[in-house]
JSON list of C-alpha atoms in Angstrom, two decimals:
[
{"chain": "A", "resi": 1, "resn": "UNK", "atom": "CA", "xyz": [-8.54, -106.68, -65.83]},
{"chain": "A", "resi": 2, "resn": "UNK", "atom": "CA", "xyz": [-10.44, -105.52, -62.76]},
{"chain": "A", "resi": 3, "resn": "UNK", "atom": "CA", "xyz": [-10.71, -107.25, -59.39]},
{"chain": "A", "resi": 4, "resn": "UNK", "atom": "CA", "xyz": [-10.12, -107.15, -55.66]},
{"chain": "A", "resi": 5, "resn": "UNK", "atom": "CA", "xyz": [-8.46, -109.76, -53.45]},
{"chain": "A", "resi": 6, "resn": "UNK", "atom": "CA", "xyz": [-11.44, -109.97, -51.08]},
{"chain": "A", "resi": 7, "resn": "UNK", "atom": "CA", "xyz": [-14.05, -109.69, -53.83]},
{"chain": "A", "resi": 8, "resn": "UNK", "atom": "CA", "xyz": [-16.12, -112.51, -55.27]},
{"chain": "A", "resi": 9, "resn": "UNK", "atom": "CA", "xyz": [-15.95, -111.40, -58.89]},
{"chain": "A", "resi": 10, "resn": "UNK", "atom": "CA", "xyz": [-13.53, -110.09, -61.49]},
{"chain": "A", "resi": 11, "resn": "UNK", "atom": "CA", "xyz": [-13.48, -108.67, -65.02]},
{"chain": "A", "resi": 12, "resn": "UNK", "atom": "CA", "xyz": [-10.97, -109.39, -67.75]},
{"chain": "A", "resi": 13, "resn": "UNK", "atom": "CA", "xyz": [-10.45, -108.09, -71.26]},
{"chain": "A", "resi": 14, "resn": "UNK", "atom": "CA", "xyz": [-8.35, -110.27, -73.56]},
{"chain": "A", "resi": 15, "resn": "UNK", "atom": "CA", "xyz": [-7.95, -108.62, -76.94]},
{"chain": "A", "resi": 16, "resn": "UNK", "atom": "CA", "xyz": [-5.47, -107.89, -79.68]},
{"chain": "A", "resi": 17, "resn": "UNK", "atom": "CA", "xyz": [-3.29, -104.83, -79.09]},
{"chain": "A", "resi": 18, "resn": "UNK", "atom": "CA", "xyz": [-4.16, -103.60, -82.57]},
{"chain": "A", "resi": 19, "resn": "UNK", "atom": "CA", "xyz": [-7.85, -103.39, -81.73]},
{"chain": "A", "resi": 20, "resn": "UNK", "atom": "CA", "xyz": [-8.06, -99.74, -80.64]},
{"chain": "A", "resi": 21, "resn": "UNK", "atom": "CA", "xyz": [-11.75, -100.02, -79.82]},
{"chain": "A", "resi": 22, "resn": "UNK", "atom": "CA", "xyz": [-10.97, -102.31, -76.89]},
{"chain": "A", "resi": 23, "resn": "UNK", "atom": "CA", "xyz": [-8.08, -100.38, -75.40]},
{"chain": "A", "resi": 24, "resn": "UNK", "atom": "CA", "xyz": [-8.69, -99.12, -71.90]},
{"chain": "A", "resi": 25, "resn": "UNK", "atom": "CA", "xyz": [-11.54, -101.54, -71.20]},
{"chain": "A", "resi": 26, "resn": "UNK", "atom": "CA", "xyz": [-11.14, -103.58, -67.99]},
{"chain": "A", "resi": 27, "resn": "UNK", "atom": "CA", "xyz": [-13.66, -106.19, -69.07]},
{"chain": "A", "resi": 28, "resn": "UNK", "atom": "CA", "xyz": [-15.50, -107.54, -72.07]},
{"chain": "A", "resi": 29, "resn": "UNK", "atom": "CA", "xyz": [-18.68, -109.55, -72.21]},
{"chain": "A", "resi": 30, "resn": "UNK", "atom": "CA", "xyz": [-22.08, -110.00, -73.75]},
{"chain": "A", "resi": 31, "resn": "UNK", "atom": "CA", "xyz": [-25.48, -111.50, -73.00]},
{"chain": "A", "resi": 32, "resn": "UNK", "atom": "CA", "xyz": [-24.01, -114.88, -72.09]},
{"chain": "A", "resi": 33, "resn": "UNK", "atom": "CA", "xyz": [-21.40, -113.30, -69.84]},
{"chain": "A", "resi": 34, "resn": "UNK", "atom": "CA", "xyz": [-24.04, -111.21, -68.06]},
{"chain": "A", "resi": 35, "resn": "UNK", "atom": "CA", "xyz": [-26.28, -114.23, -67.49]},
{"chain": "A", "resi": 36, "resn": "UNK", "atom": "CA", "xyz": [-23.47, -116.36, -66.08]},
{"chain": "A", "resi": 37, "resn": "UNK", "atom": "CA", "xyz": [-21.81, -113.77, -63.83]},
{"chain": "A", "resi": 38, "resn": "UNK", "atom": "CA", "xyz": [-24.80, -111.63, -62.88]},
{"chain": "A", "resi": 39, "resn": "UNK", "atom": "CA", "xyz": [-22.61, -108.55, -62.41]},
{"chain": "A", "resi": 40, "resn": "UNK", "atom": "CA", "xyz": [-24.56, -105.29, -62.23]},
{"chain": "A", "resi": 41, "resn": "UNK", "atom": "CA", "xyz": [-23.83, -101.56, -62.31]},
{"chain": "A", "resi": 42, "resn": "UNK", "atom": "CA", "xyz": [-26.37, -99.54, -60.31]},
{"chain": "A", "resi": 43, "resn": "UNK", "atom": "CA", "xyz": [-27.11, -95.83, -60.30]},
{"chain": "A", "resi": 44, "resn": "UNK", "atom": "CA", "xyz": [-25.11, -94.02, -57.64]},
{"chain": "A", "resi": 45, "resn": "UNK", "atom": "CA", "xyz": [-25.57, -90.79, -55.68]},
{"chain": "A", "resi": 46, "resn": "UNK", "atom": "CA", "xyz": [-22.06, -89.33, -55.66]},
{"chain": "A", "resi": 47, "resn": "UNK", "atom": "CA", "xyz": [-22.84, -86.54, -53.21]},
{"chain": "A", "resi": 48, "resn": "UNK", "atom": "CA", "xyz": [-24.28, -88.84, -50.53]},
{"chain": "A", "resi": 49, "resn": "UNK", "atom": "CA", "xyz": [-22.08, -91.79, -51.54]},
{"chain": "A", "resi": 50, "resn": "UNK", "atom": "CA", "xyz": [-24.86, -94.36, -51.73]},
{"chain": "A", "resi": 51, "resn": "UNK", "atom": "CA", "xyz": [-26.75, -96.30, -54.43]},
{"chain": "A", "resi": 52, "resn": "UNK", "atom": "CA", "xyz": [-29.97, -94.71, -55.66]},
{"chain": "A", "resi": 53, "resn": "UNK", "atom": "CA", "xyz": [-33.15, -96.64, -54.86]},
{"chain": "A", "resi": 54, "resn": "UNK", "atom": "CA", "xyz": [-36.59, -96.43, -56.42]},
{"chain": "A", "resi": 55, "resn": "UNK", "atom": "CA", "xyz": [-39.97, -96.02, -54.70]},
{"chain": "A", "resi": 56, "resn": "UNK", "atom": "CA", "xyz": [-39.94, -99.73, -53.78]},
{"chain": "A", "resi": 57, "resn": "UNK", "atom": "CA", "xyz": [-36.53, -99.44, -52.14]},
{"chain": "A", "resi": 58, "resn": "UNK", "atom": "CA", "xyz": [-34.70, -101.35, -54.86]},
{"chain": "A", "resi": 59, "resn": "UNK", "atom": "CA", "xyz": [-31.55, -100.25, -56.69]},
{"chain": "A", "resi": 60, "resn": "UNK", "atom": "CA", "xyz": [-31.75, -99.07, -60.29]},
{"chain": "A", "resi": 61, "resn": "UNK", "atom": "CA", "xyz": [-29.51, -100.57, -62.96]},
{"chain": "A", "resi": 62, "resn": "UNK", "atom": "CA", "xyz": [-27.45, -97.97, -64.81]},
{"chain": "A", "resi": 63, "resn": "UNK", "atom": "CA", "xyz": [-28.02, -97.37, -68.52]},
{"chain": "A", "resi": 64, "resn": "UNK", "atom": "CA", "xyz": [-25.29, -98.20, -71.07]},
{"chain": "A", "resi": 65, "resn": "UNK", "atom": "CA", "xyz": [-22.45, -95.71, -70.69]},
{"chain": "A", "resi": 66, "resn": "UNK", "atom": "CA", "xyz": [-23.78, -94.39, -67.38]},
{"chain": "A", "resi": 67, "resn": "UNK", "atom": "CA", "xyz": [-21.36, -94.62, -64.41]},
{"chain": "A", "resi": 68, "resn": "UNK", "atom": "CA", "xyz": [-22.51, -96.47, -61.32]},
{"chain": "A", "resi": 69, "resn": "UNK", "atom": "CA", "xyz": [-21.26, -98.76, -58.58]},
{"chain": "A", "resi": 70, "resn": "UNK", "atom": "CA", "xyz": [-20.25, -102.24, -59.68]},
{"chain": "A", "resi": 71, "resn": "UNK", "atom": "CA", "xyz": [-21.91, -105.01, -57.67]},
{"chain": "A", "resi": 72, "resn": "UNK", "atom": "CA", "xyz": [-21.16, -108.74, -57.56]},
{"chain": "A", "resi": 73, "resn": "UNK", "atom": "CA", "xyz": [-23.96, -111.14, -56.49]},
{"chain": "A", "resi": 74, "resn": "UNK", "atom": "CA", "xyz": [-23.31, -113.07, -53.27]},
{"chain": "A", "resi": 75, "resn": "UNK", "atom": "CA", "xyz": [-24.29, -116.75, -53.33]},
{"chain": "A", "resi": 76, "resn": "UNK", "atom": "CA", "xyz": [-23.41, -118.48, -50.07]},
{"chain": "A", "resi": 77, "resn": "UNK", "atom": "CA", "xyz": [-23.88, -121.94, -51.60]},
{"chain": "A", "resi": 78, "resn": "UNK", "atom": "CA", "xyz": [-21.57, -121.16, -54.55]},
{"chain": "A", "resi": 79, "resn": "UNK", "atom": "CA", "xyz": [-17.79, -121.62, -53.97]},
{"chain": "A", "resi": 80, "resn": "UNK", "atom": "CA", "xyz": [-16.74, -118.68, -56.18]},
{"chain": "A", "resi": 81, "resn": "UNK", "atom": "CA", "xyz": [-19.63, -116.31, -55.42]},
{"chain": "A", "resi": 82, "resn": "UNK", "atom": "CA", "xyz": [-19.66, -116.45, -51.64]},
{"chain": "A", "resi": 83, "resn": "UNK", "atom": "CA", "xyz": [-18.19, -113.66, -49.53]},
{"chain": "A", "resi": 84, "resn": "UNK", "atom": "CA", "xyz": [-16.46, -114.70, -46.31]},
{"chain": "A", "resi": 85, "resn": "UNK", "atom": "CA", "xyz": [-15.67, -111.13, -45.31]},
{"chain": "A", "resi": 86, "resn": "UNK", "atom": "CA", "xyz": [-13.20, -109.87, -42.72]},
{"chain": "A", "resi": 87, "resn": "UNK", "atom": "CA", "xyz": [-12.44, -110.58, -39.07]},
{"chain": "A", "resi": 88, "resn": "UNK", "atom": "CA", "xyz": [-14.41, -107.45, -38.17]},
{"chain": "A", "resi": 89, "resn": "UNK", "atom": "CA", "xyz": [-18.17, -108.08, -38.68]},
{"chain": "A", "resi": 90, "resn": "UNK", "atom": "CA", "xyz": [-18.87, -104.35, -39.08]},
{"chain": "A", "resi": 91, "resn": "UNK", "atom": "CA", "xyz": [-16.29, -104.05, -41.86]},
{"chain": "A", "resi": 92, "resn": "UNK", "atom": "CA", "xyz": [-17.83, -107.08, -43.55]},
{"chain": "A", "resi": 93, "resn": "UNK", "atom": "CA", "xyz": [-21.32, -105.62, -43.44]},
{"chain": "A", "resi": 94, "resn": "UNK", "atom": "CA", "xyz": [-20.14, -102.36, -45.03]},
{"chain": "A", "resi": 95, "resn": "UNK", "atom": "CA", "xyz": [-19.15, -104.32, -48.14]},
{"chain": "A", "resi": 96, "resn": "UNK", "atom": "CA", "xyz": [-22.54, -106.03, -48.45]},
{"chain": "A", "resi": 97, "resn": "UNK", "atom": "CA", "xyz": [-25.55, -104.33, -50.03]},
{"chain": "A", "resi": 98, "resn": "UNK", "atom": "CA", "xyz": [-28.90, -105.98, -49.28]},
{"chain": "A", "resi": 99, "resn": "UNK", "atom": "CA", "xyz": [-32.36, -105.92, -50.85]},
{"chain": "A", "resi": 100, "resn": "UNK", "atom": "CA", "xyz": [-30.85, -104.66, -54.10]},
{"chain": "A", "resi": 101, "resn": "UNK", "atom": "CA", "xyz": [-33.23, -106.01, -56.75]},
{"chain": "A", "resi": 102, "resn": "UNK", "atom": "CA", "xyz": [-35.46, -108.16, -54.54]},
{"chain": "A", "resi": 103, "resn": "UNK", "atom": "CA", "xyz": [-36.09, -108.69, -50.87]},
{"chain": "A", "resi": 104, "resn": "UNK", "atom": "CA", "xyz": [-33.39, -110.73, -49.19]},
{"chain": "A", "resi": 105, "resn": "UNK", "atom": "CA", "xyz": [-30.71, -110.68, -51.90]},
{"chain": "A", "resi": 106, "resn": "UNK", "atom": "CA", "xyz": [-27.12, -109.70, -51.08]},
{"chain": "A", "resi": 107, "resn": "UNK", "atom": "CA", "xyz": [-24.41, -108.14, -53.25]},
{"chain": "A", "resi": 108, "resn": "UNK", "atom": "CA", "xyz": [-20.72, -107.38, -52.78]},
{"chain": "A", "resi": 109, "resn": "UNK", "atom": "CA", "xyz": [-19.97, -103.65, -53.06]},
{"chain": "A", "resi": 110, "resn": "UNK", "atom": "CA", "xyz": [-16.89, -103.03, -55.18]},
{"chain": "A", "resi": 111, "resn": "UNK", "atom": "CA", "xyz": [-16.52, -99.46, -53.94]},
{"chain": "A", "resi": 112, "resn": "UNK", "atom": "CA", "xyz": [-15.77, -98.39, -57.51]},
{"chain": "A", "resi": 113, "resn": "UNK", "atom": "CA", "xyz": [-17.64, -96.56, -60.23]},
{"chain": "A", "resi": 114, "resn": "UNK", "atom": "CA", "xyz": [-17.62, -98.31, -63.60]},
{"chain": "A", "resi": 115, "resn": "UNK", "atom": "CA", "xyz": [-19.67, -98.11, -66.76]},
{"chain": "A", "resi": 116, "resn": "UNK", "atom": "CA", "xyz": [-20.53, -100.62, -69.47]},
{"chain": "A", "resi": 117, "resn": "UNK", "atom": "CA", "xyz": [-21.21, -99.57, -73.04]},
{"chain": "A", "resi": 118, "resn": "UNK", "atom": "CA", "xyz": [-23.69, -101.08, -75.46]},
{"chain": "A", "resi": 119, "resn": "UNK", "atom": "CA", "xyz": [-20.93, -103.28, -76.92]},
{"chain": "A", "resi": 120, "resn": "UNK", "atom": "CA", "xyz": [-20.30, -105.11, -73.67]},
{"chain": "A", "resi": 121, "resn": "UNK", "atom": "CA", "xyz": [-17.10, -103.28, -72.75]},
{"chain": "A", "resi": 122, "resn": "UNK", "atom": "CA", "xyz": [-16.57, -102.43, -69.08]},
{"chain": "A", "resi": 123, "resn": "UNK", "atom": "CA", "xyz": [-14.62, -99.27, -68.18]},
{"chain": "A", "resi": 124, "resn": "UNK", "atom": "CA", "xyz": [-13.26, -98.08, -64.84]},
{"chain": "A", "resi": 125, "resn": "UNK", "atom": "CA", "xyz": [-14.43, -94.55, -63.91]},
{"chain": "A", "resi": 126, "resn": "UNK", "atom": "CA", "xyz": [-13.32, -93.73, -60.37]},
{"chain": "A", "resi": 127, "resn": "UNK", "atom": "CA", "xyz": [-13.12, -94.81, -56.74]},
{"chain": "A", "resi": 128, "resn": "UNK", "atom": "CA", "xyz": [-16.15, -93.96, -54.63]},
{"chain": "A", "resi": 129, "resn": "UNK", "atom": "CA", "xyz": [-15.18, -91.12, -52.32]},
{"chain": "A", "resi": 130, "resn": "UNK", "atom": "CA", "xyz": [-12.72, -89.79, -54.88]},
{"chain": "A", "resi": 131, "resn": "UNK", "atom": "CA", "xyz": [-15.50, -87.98, -56.72]},
{"chain": "A", "resi": 132, "resn": "UNK", "atom": "CA", "xyz": [-17.43, -84.87, -55.69]},
{"chain": "A", "resi": 133, "resn": "UNK", "atom": "CA", "xyz": [-20.08, -82.70, -57.28]},
{"chain": "A", "resi": 134, "resn": "UNK", "atom": "CA", "xyz": [-19.74, -79.06, -58.34]},
{"chain": "A", "resi": 135, "resn": "UNK", "atom": "CA", "xyz": [-22.28, -77.02, -60.32]},
{"chain": "A", "resi": 136, "resn": "UNK", "atom": "CA", "xyz": [-24.28, -80.16, -61.03]},
{"chain": "A", "resi": 137, "resn": "UNK", "atom": "CA", "xyz": [-21.30, -82.09, -62.46]},
{"chain": "A", "resi": 138, "resn": "UNK", "atom": "CA", "xyz": [-19.18, -84.95, -61.11]},
{"chain": "A", "resi": 139, "resn": "UNK", "atom": "CA", "xyz": [-15.52, -84.07, -60.60]},
{"chain": "A", "resi": 140, "resn": "UNK", "atom": "CA", "xyz": [-13.02, -86.94, -60.62]},
{"chain": "A", "resi": 141, "resn": "UNK", "atom": "CA", "xyz": [-10.13, -86.27, -58.25]},
{"chain": "A", "resi": 142, "resn": "UNK", "atom": "CA", "xyz": [-8.10, -88.86, -60.13]},
{"chain": "A", "resi": 143, "resn": "UNK", "atom": "CA", "xyz": [-8.57, -87.09, -63.45]},
{"chain": "A", "resi": 144, "resn": "UNK", "atom": "CA", "xyz": [-7.65, -83.66, -62.05]},
{"chain": "A", "resi": 145, "resn": "UNK", "atom": "CA", "xyz": [-4.63, -84.94, -60.12]},
{"chain": "A", "resi": 146, "resn": "UNK", "atom": "CA", "xyz": [-3.29, -86.70, -63.23]},
{"chain": "A", "resi": 147, "resn": "UNK", "atom": "CA", "xyz": [-3.43, -83.45, -65.21]},
{"chain": "A", "resi": 148, "resn": "UNK", "atom": "CA", "xyz": [-1.80, -81.42, -62.43]},
{"chain": "A", "resi": 149, "resn": "UNK", "atom": "CA", "xyz": [0.90, -84.04, -61.91]},
{"chain": "A", "resi": 150, "resn": "UNK", "atom": "CA", "xyz": [1.94, -83.64, -65.55]},
{"chain": "A", "resi": 151, "resn": "UNK", "atom": "CA", "xyz": [2.87, -80.00, -64.94]},
{"chain": "A", "resi": 152, "resn": "UNK", "atom": "CA", "xyz": [6.66, -79.39, -64.74]},
{"chain": "A", "resi": 153, "resn": "UNK", "atom": "CA", "xyz": [7.75, -78.95, -61.14]},
{"chain": "A", "resi": 154, "resn": "UNK", "atom": "CA", "xyz": [4.75, -80.65, -59.52]},
{"chain": "A", "resi": 155, "resn": "UNK", "atom": "CA", "xyz": [5.99, -83.61, -57.47]},
{"chain": "A", "resi": 156, "resn": "UNK", "atom": "CA", "xyz": [2.71, -84.47, -55.79]},
{"chain": "A", "resi": 157, "resn": "UNK", "atom": "CA", "xyz": [-0.93, -83.44, -56.31]},
{"chain": "A", "resi": 158, "resn": "UNK", "atom": "CA", "xyz": [-3.76, -84.13, -53.92]},
{"chain": "A", "resi": 159, "resn": "UNK", "atom": "CA", "xyz": [-7.23, -83.05, -55.09]},
{"chain": "A", "resi": 160, "resn": "UNK", "atom": "CA", "xyz": [-10.42, -82.81, -53.02]},
{"chain": "A", "resi": 161, "resn": "UNK", "atom": "CA", "xyz": [-13.64, -80.83, -52.76]},
{"chain": "A", "resi": 162, "resn": "UNK", "atom": "CA", "xyz": [-14.17, -78.01, -50.27]},
{"chain": "A", "resi": 163, "resn": "UNK", "atom": "CA", "xyz": [-17.36, -76.31, -49.17]},
{"chain": "A", "resi": 164, "resn": "UNK", "atom": "CA", "xyz": [-17.62, -72.59, -49.88]},
{"chain": "A", "resi": 165, "resn": "UNK", "atom": "CA", "xyz": [-20.05, -70.31, -48.00]},
{"chain": "A", "resi": 166, "resn": "UNK", "atom": "CA", "xyz": [-22.81, -69.05, -50.27]},
{"chain": "A", "resi": 167, "resn": "UNK", "atom": "CA", "xyz": [-22.22, -71.81, -52.82]},
{"chain": "A", "resi": 168, "resn": "UNK", "atom": "CA", "xyz": [-24.98, -74.39, -52.56]},
{"chain": "A", "resi": 169, "resn": "UNK", "atom": "CA", "xyz": [-24.02, -76.44, -55.60]},
{"chain": "A", "resi": 170, "resn": "UNK", "atom": "CA", "xyz": [-21.58, -78.96, -54.13]},
{"chain": "A", "resi": 171, "resn": "UNK", "atom": "CA", "xyz": [-17.89, -78.55, -53.40]},
{"chain": "A", "resi": 172, "resn": "UNK", "atom": "CA", "xyz": [-15.25, -76.47, -55.15]},
{"chain": "A", "resi": 173, "resn": "UNK", "atom": "CA", "xyz": [-12.04, -78.09, -56.36]},
{"chain": "A", "resi": 174, "resn": "UNK", "atom": "CA", "xyz": [-9.00, -77.62, -54.13]},
{"chain": "A", "resi": 175, "resn": "UNK", "atom": "CA", "xyz": [-5.57, -78.89, -55.21]},
{"chain": "A", "resi": 176, "resn": "UNK", "atom": "CA", "xyz": [-2.74, -79.30, -52.72]},
{"chain": "A", "resi": 177, "resn": "UNK", "atom": "CA", "xyz": [0.52, -79.26, -54.69]},
{"chain": "A", "resi": 178, "resn": "UNK", "atom": "CA", "xyz": [4.03, -80.11, -53.63]},
{"chain": "A", "resi": 179, "resn": "UNK", "atom": "CA", "xyz": [6.90, -79.08, -55.89]},
{"chain": "A", "resi": 180, "resn": "UNK", "atom": "CA", "xyz": [9.51, -76.55, -56.86]},
{"chain": "A", "resi": 181, "resn": "UNK", "atom": "CA", "xyz": [8.91, -72.87, -57.66]},
{"chain": "A", "resi": 182, "resn": "UNK", "atom": "CA", "xyz": [5.14, -73.14, -58.05]},
{"chain": "A", "resi": 183, "resn": "UNK", "atom": "CA", "xyz": [4.28, -69.70, -56.66]},
{"chain": "A", "resi": 184, "resn": "UNK", "atom": "CA", "xyz": [5.76, -67.51, -59.36]},
{"chain": "A", "resi": 185, "resn": "UNK", "atom": "CA", "xyz": [3.39, -65.56, -61.61]},
{"chain": "A", "resi": 186, "resn": "UNK", "atom": "CA", "xyz": [4.74, -67.39, -64.63]},
{"chain": "A", "resi": 187, "resn": "UNK", "atom": "CA", "xyz": [4.14, -70.83, -63.14]},
{"chain": "A", "resi": 188, "resn": "UNK", "atom": "CA", "xyz": [0.66, -69.97, -61.85]},
{"chain": "A", "resi": 189, "resn": "UNK", "atom": "CA", "xyz": [-0.41, -68.66, -65.26]},
{"chain": "A", "resi": 190, "resn": "UNK", "atom": "CA", "xyz": [1.06, -71.69, -67.01]},
{"chain": "A", "resi": 191, "resn": "UNK", "atom": "CA", "xyz": [-0.72, -74.03, -64.62]},
{"chain": "A", "resi": 192, "resn": "UNK", "atom": "CA", "xyz": [-3.97, -72.18, -65.23]},
{"chain": "A", "resi": 193, "resn": "UNK", "atom": "CA", "xyz": [-3.49, -72.54, -69.01]},
{"chain": "A", "resi": 194, "resn": "UNK", "atom": "CA", "xyz": [-2.94, -76.28, -68.62]},
{"chain": "A", "resi": 195, "resn": "UNK", "atom": "CA", "xyz": [-6.16, -76.65, -66.61]},
{"chain": "A", "resi": 196, "resn": "UNK", "atom": "CA", "xyz": [-8.14, -74.63, -69.15]},
{"chain": "A", "resi": 197, "resn": "UNK", "atom": "CA", "xyz": [-6.80, -76.80, -71.96]},
{"chain": "A", "resi": 198, "resn": "UNK", "atom": "CA", "xyz": [-7.19, -80.23, -70.36]},
{"chain": "A", "resi": 199, "resn": "UNK", "atom": "CA", "xyz": [-10.08, -79.91, -67.91]},
{"chain": "A", "resi": 200, "resn": "UNK", "atom": "CA", "xyz": [-13.74, -78.88, -68.21]},
{"chain": "A", "resi": 201, "resn": "UNK", "atom": "CA", "xyz": [-14.59, -75.64, -66.43]},
{"chain": "A", "resi": 202, "resn": "UNK", "atom": "CA", "xyz": [-16.33, -77.35, -63.50]},
{"chain": "A", "resi": 203, "resn": "UNK", "atom": "CA", "xyz": [-13.27, -79.54, -62.75]},
{"chain": "A", "resi": 204, "resn": "UNK", "atom": "CA", "xyz": [-10.64, -76.79, -62.75]},
{"chain": "A", "resi": 205, "resn": "UNK", "atom": "CA", "xyz": [-9.17, -76.06, -59.31]},
{"chain": "A", "resi": 206, "resn": "UNK", "atom": "CA", "xyz": [-10.65, -72.98, -57.68]},
{"chain": "A", "resi": 207, "resn": "UNK", "atom": "CA", "xyz": [-8.01, -73.08, -54.96]},
{"chain": "A", "resi": 208, "resn": "UNK", "atom": "CA", "xyz": [-4.34, -74.05, -54.95]},
{"chain": "A", "resi": 209, "resn": "UNK", "atom": "CA", "xyz": [-2.55, -74.90, -51.74]},
{"chain": "A", "resi": 210, "resn": "UNK", "atom": "CA", "xyz": [1.22, -74.96, -52.18]},
{"chain": "A", "resi": 211, "resn": "UNK", "atom": "CA", "xyz": [2.72, -77.46, -49.74]},
{"chain": "A", "resi": 212, "resn": "UNK", "atom": "CA", "xyz": [6.16, -76.82, -48.32]},
{"chain": "A", "resi": 213, "resn": "UNK", "atom": "CA", "xyz": [8.44, -79.68, -47.32]},
{"chain": "A", "resi": 214, "resn": "UNK", "atom": "CA", "xyz": [8.15, -80.39, -43.62]},
{"chain": "A", "resi": 215, "resn": "UNK", "atom": "CA", "xyz": [11.11, -78.99, -41.74]},
{"chain": "A", "resi": 216, "resn": "UNK", "atom": "CA", "xyz": [12.29, -80.82, -38.64]},
{"chain": "A", "resi": 217, "resn": "UNK", "atom": "CA", "xyz": [13.79, -79.03, -35.65]},
{"chain": "A", "resi": 218, "resn": "UNK", "atom": "CA", "xyz": [16.81, -80.16, -33.65]},
{"chain": "A", "resi": 219, "resn": "UNK", "atom": "CA", "xyz": [14.47, -81.99, -31.28]},
{"chain": "A", "resi": 220, "resn": "UNK", "atom": "CA", "xyz": [12.87, -83.84, -34.19]},
{"chain": "A", "resi": 221, "resn": "UNK", "atom": "CA", "xyz": [9.61, -81.91, -34.10]},
{"chain": "A", "resi": 222, "resn": "UNK", "atom": "CA", "xyz": [7.84, -80.77, -37.25]},
{"chain": "A", "resi": 223, "resn": "UNK", "atom": "CA", "xyz": [7.81, -76.99, -37.67]},
{"chain": "A", "resi": 224, "resn": "UNK", "atom": "CA", "xyz": [4.30, -75.76, -38.29]},
{"chain": "A", "resi": 225, "resn": "UNK", "atom": "CA", "xyz": [4.47, -73.34, -41.22]},
{"chain": "A", "resi": 226, "resn": "UNK", "atom": "CA", "xyz": [1.24, -72.16, -42.88]},
{"chain": "A", "resi": 227, "resn": "UNK", "atom": "CA", "xyz": [0.97, -73.14, -46.54]},
{"chain": "A", "resi": 228, "resn": "UNK", "atom": "CA", "xyz": [0.23, -70.35, -49.04]},
{"chain": "A", "resi": 229, "resn": "UNK", "atom": "CA", "xyz": [-3.17, -70.63, -50.71]},
{"chain": "A", "resi": 230, "resn": "UNK", "atom": "CA", "xyz": [-4.12, -69.18, -54.09]},
{"chain": "A", "resi": 231, "resn": "UNK", "atom": "CA", "xyz": [-7.65, -68.60, -55.33]},
{"chain": "A", "resi": 232, "resn": "UNK", "atom": "CA", "xyz": [-9.07, -68.30, -58.82]},
{"chain": "A", "resi": 233, "resn": "UNK", "atom": "CA", "xyz": [-10.20, -64.68, -58.76]},
{"chain": "A", "resi": 234, "resn": "UNK", "atom": "CA", "xyz": [-13.63, -64.40, -60.45]},
{"chain": "A", "resi": 235, "resn": "UNK", "atom": "CA", "xyz": [-12.76, -60.88, -61.62]},
{"chain": "A", "resi": 236, "resn": "UNK", "atom": "CA", "xyz": [-9.28, -61.25, -63.08]},
{"chain": "A", "resi": 237, "resn": "UNK", "atom": "CA", "xyz": [-9.66, -64.99, -63.87]},
{"chain": "A", "resi": 238, "resn": "UNK", "atom": "CA", "xyz": [-6.16, -65.63, -62.54]},
{"chain": "A", "resi": 239, "resn": "UNK", "atom": "CA", "xyz": [-4.78, -67.35, -59.46]},
{"chain": "A", "resi": 240, "resn": "UNK", "atom": "CA", "xyz": [-4.14, -64.72, -56.78]},
{"chain": "A", "resi": 241, "resn": "UNK", "atom": "CA", "xyz": [-2.88, -65.06, -53.19]},
{"chain": "A", "resi": 242, "resn": "UNK", "atom": "CA", "xyz": [-5.63, -65.67, -50.67]},
{"chain": "A", "resi": 243, "resn": "UNK", "atom": "CA", "xyz": [-5.39, -62.61, -48.42]},
{"chain": "A", "resi": 244, "resn": "UNK", "atom": "CA", "xyz": [-7.61, -61.59, -45.51]},
{"chain": "A", "resi": 245, "resn": "UNK", "atom": "CA", "xyz": [-9.87, -59.52, -47.77]},
{"chain": "A", "resi": 246, "resn": "UNK", "atom": "CA", "xyz": [-10.59, -62.40, -50.16]},
{"chain": "A", "resi": 247, "resn": "UNK", "atom": "CA", "xyz": [-11.05, -64.78, -47.24]},
{"chain": "A", "resi": 248, "resn": "UNK", "atom": "CA", "xyz": [-13.60, -62.45, -45.63]},
{"chain": "A", "resi": 249, "resn": "UNK", "atom": "CA", "xyz": [-15.48, -62.15, -48.91]},
{"chain": "A", "resi": 250, "resn": "UNK", "atom": "CA", "xyz": [-15.66, -65.94, -49.15]},
{"chain": "A", "resi": 251, "resn": "UNK", "atom": "CA", "xyz": [-16.79, -66.30, -45.55]},
{"chain": "A", "resi": 252, "resn": "UNK", "atom": "CA", "xyz": [-19.56, -63.77, -46.13]},
{"chain": "A", "resi": 253, "resn": "UNK", "atom": "CA", "xyz": [-20.60, -65.36, -49.40]},
{"chain": "A", "resi": 254, "resn": "UNK", "atom": "CA", "xyz": [-19.74, -62.24, -51.40]},
{"chain": "A", "resi": 255, "resn": "UNK", "atom": "CA", "xyz": [-17.25, -63.88, -53.75]},
{"chain": "A", "resi": 256, "resn": "UNK", "atom": "CA", "xyz": [-19.00, -66.16, -56.23]},
{"chain": "A", "resi": 257, "resn": "UNK", "atom": "CA", "xyz": [-16.96, -68.90, -57.85]}
]
């Protein structure tokens, strides 16, 4: 199923476990379901984190299989489709998208990217804000972190996009990893092999930041220790320590990723 406690809509998929075609779907519907619920998936600009609008200022419904933001229609006179919001009016307004398909309409923003195939199956894609673009492709932080977390020794993986001087095509993938013995040559090469096997080239981390456990002094203050950073060297195609020379090359835009 898919839903949110403050939302005014939900999806559910009730199917037999033996039906492999339906596994992983968070919702199932058809023409009747669409007419009754009115749920829509609209095209979404991942880089600017906003729905895409046409020349008339209206949102564009996503094609079958195309990811977009899931919207629920708001009907103030309908008990299950109204949206009462939060105690903070500004927070409430952030969850409401107006003038979506016609002037004056209002829709609840799920804050999630989903897609619906031509068979009426709804699939979760990613949280908005947890996706960034690199080389013209969308990178899912959730997908990358799941792969990295499966690597032996990795206890925690936090993935995000970072801007690189001289690189105009989005943000490069940075992975902050916490774990045991992740800086050895053997582990770095094995991690690289895993990424090459499980991830498309545009989603593979260009930078690795190895997080050390926070050490606390006798006065209960956190010791500030710089975390080692490794970079995917475009020449050797291996993770190498980020030294001052490599950093300068990046700053000057002389090291292309």
